[in-house]
Amino acid sequence: DAKTTQPTSMDCAEGRAANLPCNHSTISGNEYVYWYRQIHSQGPQYIIHGLKNNETNEMASLIITEDRKSSTLILPHATLRDTAVYYCIVRPHGNQFYFGTGTSLTVIP
Amino acid sequence: GAGVSQSPSNKVTEKGKDVELRCDPISGHTALYWYRQSLGQGLEFLIYFQGNSAPDKSGLPSDRFSAERTGGSVSTLTIQRTQQEDSAVYLCASSLGLGQKQNIQYFGAGTRLSVL
């Protein structure tokens, strides 16, 4: 029951901003958008979440469109350690999180 | 404070044997989740516990899988009569609660299960 669509993979040059898109056209009014990432052989790590306003923390920024049908996760200065799979999640029915296959981001030196 | 702890980190077993995987959530977290991740795949939800409520078992793939959470803290995922297709990384996560703002899940490092 996927509610989000993400590109399978992306590359980004080290030091540049990485912009990871996510489509969630069926999002309902009270559902938040969450972003997690999973570095190889580790458990997923929470990055950021938001409802309708743009959000920023020490890891990233989250830009949500006004109609809330899509969002972009921004890593402002990507490093090699940011190479990971990034998951965009809209909490579906109940309290299950559907992680899908995410976007595999490779930061290139 | 300590994060989510899972043990063992690796488990190799023979087909047909039973295995138990353990998860120690973050202290004070009322919600606990189990997921399974096969090689190269996304996370597959298995089960979650919230306080004293009946667990949501809707993701368990078969009746060989079961889980319990004792005293609202530690959880054990049991797989009976393991099959080769059970080989995967089993991930546990916990969160403060169920509200949107409280539902940030913190994950353990997982248990890598290999069924020979």
CSV table of N, CA and C in Angstrom, one decimal, chain A residues 30-32 34 36 38 41-46 49 87 91 95-101, chain B residues 33 35 37 41-43 45 48 56 58 91 98-101 103-105 107-109 112:
chain,number,residue,atom,x,y,z
A,30,ASN,N,-4.2,15.4,7.6
A,30,ASN,CA,-3.6,15.3,8.9
A,30,ASN,C,-2.4,14.4,8.9
A,31,GLU,N,-2.0,13.9,7.7
A,31,GLU,CA,-0.8,13.0,7.7
A,31,GLU,C,0.5,13.8,7.5
A,32,TYR,N,1.5,13.4,8.3
A,32,TYR,CA,2.8,14.0,8.2
A,32,TYR,C,3.6,13.2,7.2
A,34,TYR,N,7.4,11.9,6.7
A,34,TYR,CA,8.6,11.5,7.4
A,34,TYR,C,9.7,11.2,6.4
A,36,TYR,N,13.5,9.1,6.5
A,36,TYR,CA,14.5,8.3,7.2
A,36,TYR,C,15.6,8.0,6.2
A,38,GLN,N,18.9,5.0,5.5
A,38,GLN,CA,19.5,3.7,6.0
A,38,GLN,C,20.8,3.6,5.3
A,41,SER,N,24.0,-1.7,6.1
A,41,SER,CA,24.2,-2.6,7.2
A,41,SER,C,23.8,-2.0,8.6
A,42,GLN,N,23.0,-0.9,8.5
A,42,GLN,CA,22.6,-0.3,9.8
A,42,GLN,C,21.0,-0.2,9.7
A,43,GLY,N,20.4,0.1,10.9
A,43,GLY,CA,19.0,0.3,10.9
A,43,GLY,C,18.7,1.7,10.4
A,44,PRO,N,17.4,1.9,10.0
A,44,PRO,CA,17.1,3.3,9.5
A,44,PRO,C,17.2,4.3,10.6
A,45,GLN,N,17.5,5.5,10.1
A,45,GLN,CA,17.7,6.7,11.0
A,45,GLN,C,16.8,7.8,10.6
A,46,TYR,N,16.1,8.3,11.6
A,46,TYR,CA,15.1,9.4,11.4
A,46,TYR,C,15.9,10.6,11.0
A,49,HIS,N,10.6,15.4,9.8
A,49,HIS,CA,9.3,15.2,9.4
A,49,HIS,C,8.6,16.6,9.4
A,87,TYR,N,14.3,7.1,2.6
A,87,TYR,CA,12.9,6.7,2.5
A,87,TYR,C,12.0,7.9,2.9
A,91,ARG,N,2.5,8.3,6.8
A,91,ARG,CA,2.0,7.2,7.6
A,91,ARG,C,0.6,6.8,7.1
A,95,ASN,N,-1.0,2.6,12.3
A,95,ASN,CA,0.2,3.2,12.6
A,95,ASN,C,1.4,2.5,12.0
A,96,GLN,N,1.2,1.8,10.9
A,96,GLN,CA,2.2,1.1,10.2
A,96,GLN,C,3.0,2.2,9.3
A,97,PHE,N,4.3,2.0,9.2
A,97,PHE,CA,5.1,2.8,8.3
A,97,PHE,C,5.4,1.9,7.2
A,98,TYR,N,5.1,2.4,5.9
A,98,TYR,CA,5.5,1.6,4.7
A,98,TYR,C,6.7,2.3,4.2
A,99,PHE,N,7.8,1.5,4.2
A,99,PHE,CA,9.1,2.1,3.8
A,99,PHE,C,9.4,2.0,2.4
A,100,GLY,N,8.8,1.2,1.6
A,100,GLY,CA,9.1,1.0,0.2
A,100,GLY,C,10.6,0.7,0.0
A,101,THR,N,11.0,1.1,-1.2
A,101,THR,CA,12.4,0.8,-1.6
A,101,THR,C,13.3,2.1,-1.6
B,33,TYR,N,8.0,-1.8,17.4
B,33,TYR,CA,7.7,-2.4,16.1
B,33,TYR,C,8.7,-3.4,15.7
B,35,TYR,N,10.2,-5.2,12.0
B,35,TYR,CA,10.2,-5.2,10.6
B,35,TYR,C,11.1,-6.3,10.1
B,37,GLN,N,13.7,-7.2,6.6
B,37,GLN,CA,14.3,-6.6,5.4
B,37,GLN,C,15.1,-7.7,4.7
B,41,GLN,N,15.9,-5.2,-0.4
B,41,GLN,CA,14.5,-4.8,-0.4
B,41,GLN,C,14.3,-3.7,0.7
B,42,GLY,N,13.1,-3.2,0.6
B,42,GLY,CA,12.6,-2.2,1.7
B,42,GLY,C,12.2,-3.0,2.9
B,43,LEU,N,11.8,-2.2,3.9
B,43,LEU,CA,11.3,-2.8,5.1
B,43,LEU,C,9.9,-3.4,5.0
B,45,PHE,N,6.8,-4.5,7.3
B,45,PHE,CA,6.2,-4.4,8.6
B,45,PHE,C,5.7,-5.8,9.1
B,48,TYR,N,3.3,-4.6,15.6
B,48,TYR,CA,3.6,-3.6,16.6
B,48,TYR,C,2.8,-3.7,17.8
B,56,ASP,N,-0.9,-5.2,16.9
B,56,ASP,CA,-1.3,-5.3,15.5
B,56,ASP,C,-0.4,-6.3,14.8
B,58,SER,N,-0.9,-7.7,11.9
B,58,SER,CA,-1.4,-7.9,10.5
B,58,SER,C,-0.2,-8.1,9.5
B,91,LEU,N,14.5,-6.1,12.0
B,91,LEU,CA,14.7,-4.8,12.7
B,91,LEU,C,13.6,-4.5,13.7
B,98,LEU,N,1.9,7.1,19.7
B,98,LEU,CA,1.3,6.9,18.5
B,98,LEU,C,0.9,8.2,17.8
B,99,GLY,N,0.9,9.3,18.5
B,99,GLY,CA,0.6,10.6,17.8
B,99,GLY,C,1.6,10.9,16.8
B,100,GLN,N,1.2,11.7,15.8
B,100,GLN,CA,2.1,12.0,14.7
B,100,GLN,C,3.4,12.5,15.1
B,101,LYS,N,3.4,13.4,16.1
B,101,LYS,CA,4.7,14.0,16.6
B,101,LYS,C,5.4,13.0,17.5
B,103,ASN,N,5.5,9.7,16.9
B,103,ASN,CA,5.7,8.5,16.2
B,103,ASN,C,7.0,8.4,15.5
B,104,ILE,N,8.0,9.2,15.9
B,104,ILE,CA,9.4,9.0,15.3
B,104,ILE,C,9.9,7.7,15.8
B,105,GLN,N,10.2,6.9,14.9
B,105,GLN,CA,10.7,5.5,15.3
B,105,GLN,C,12.3,5.5,15.3
B,107,PHE,N,15.5,3.0,15.5
B,107,PHE,CA,15.7,1.6,15.1
B,107,PHE,C,17.0,1.0,15.8
B,108,GLY,N,16.9,-0.3,16.0
B,108,GLY,CA,18.1,-1.0,16.4
B,108,GLY,C,18.9,-1.3,15.2
B,109,ALA,N,20.1,-2.0,15.4
B,109,ALA,CA,21.0,-2.3,14.3
B,109,ALA,C,20.5,-3.6,13.6
B,112,ARG,N,20.7,-10.2,11.9
B,112,ARG,CA,20.8,-10.9,10.6
B,112,ARG,C,20.6,-12.4,10.8
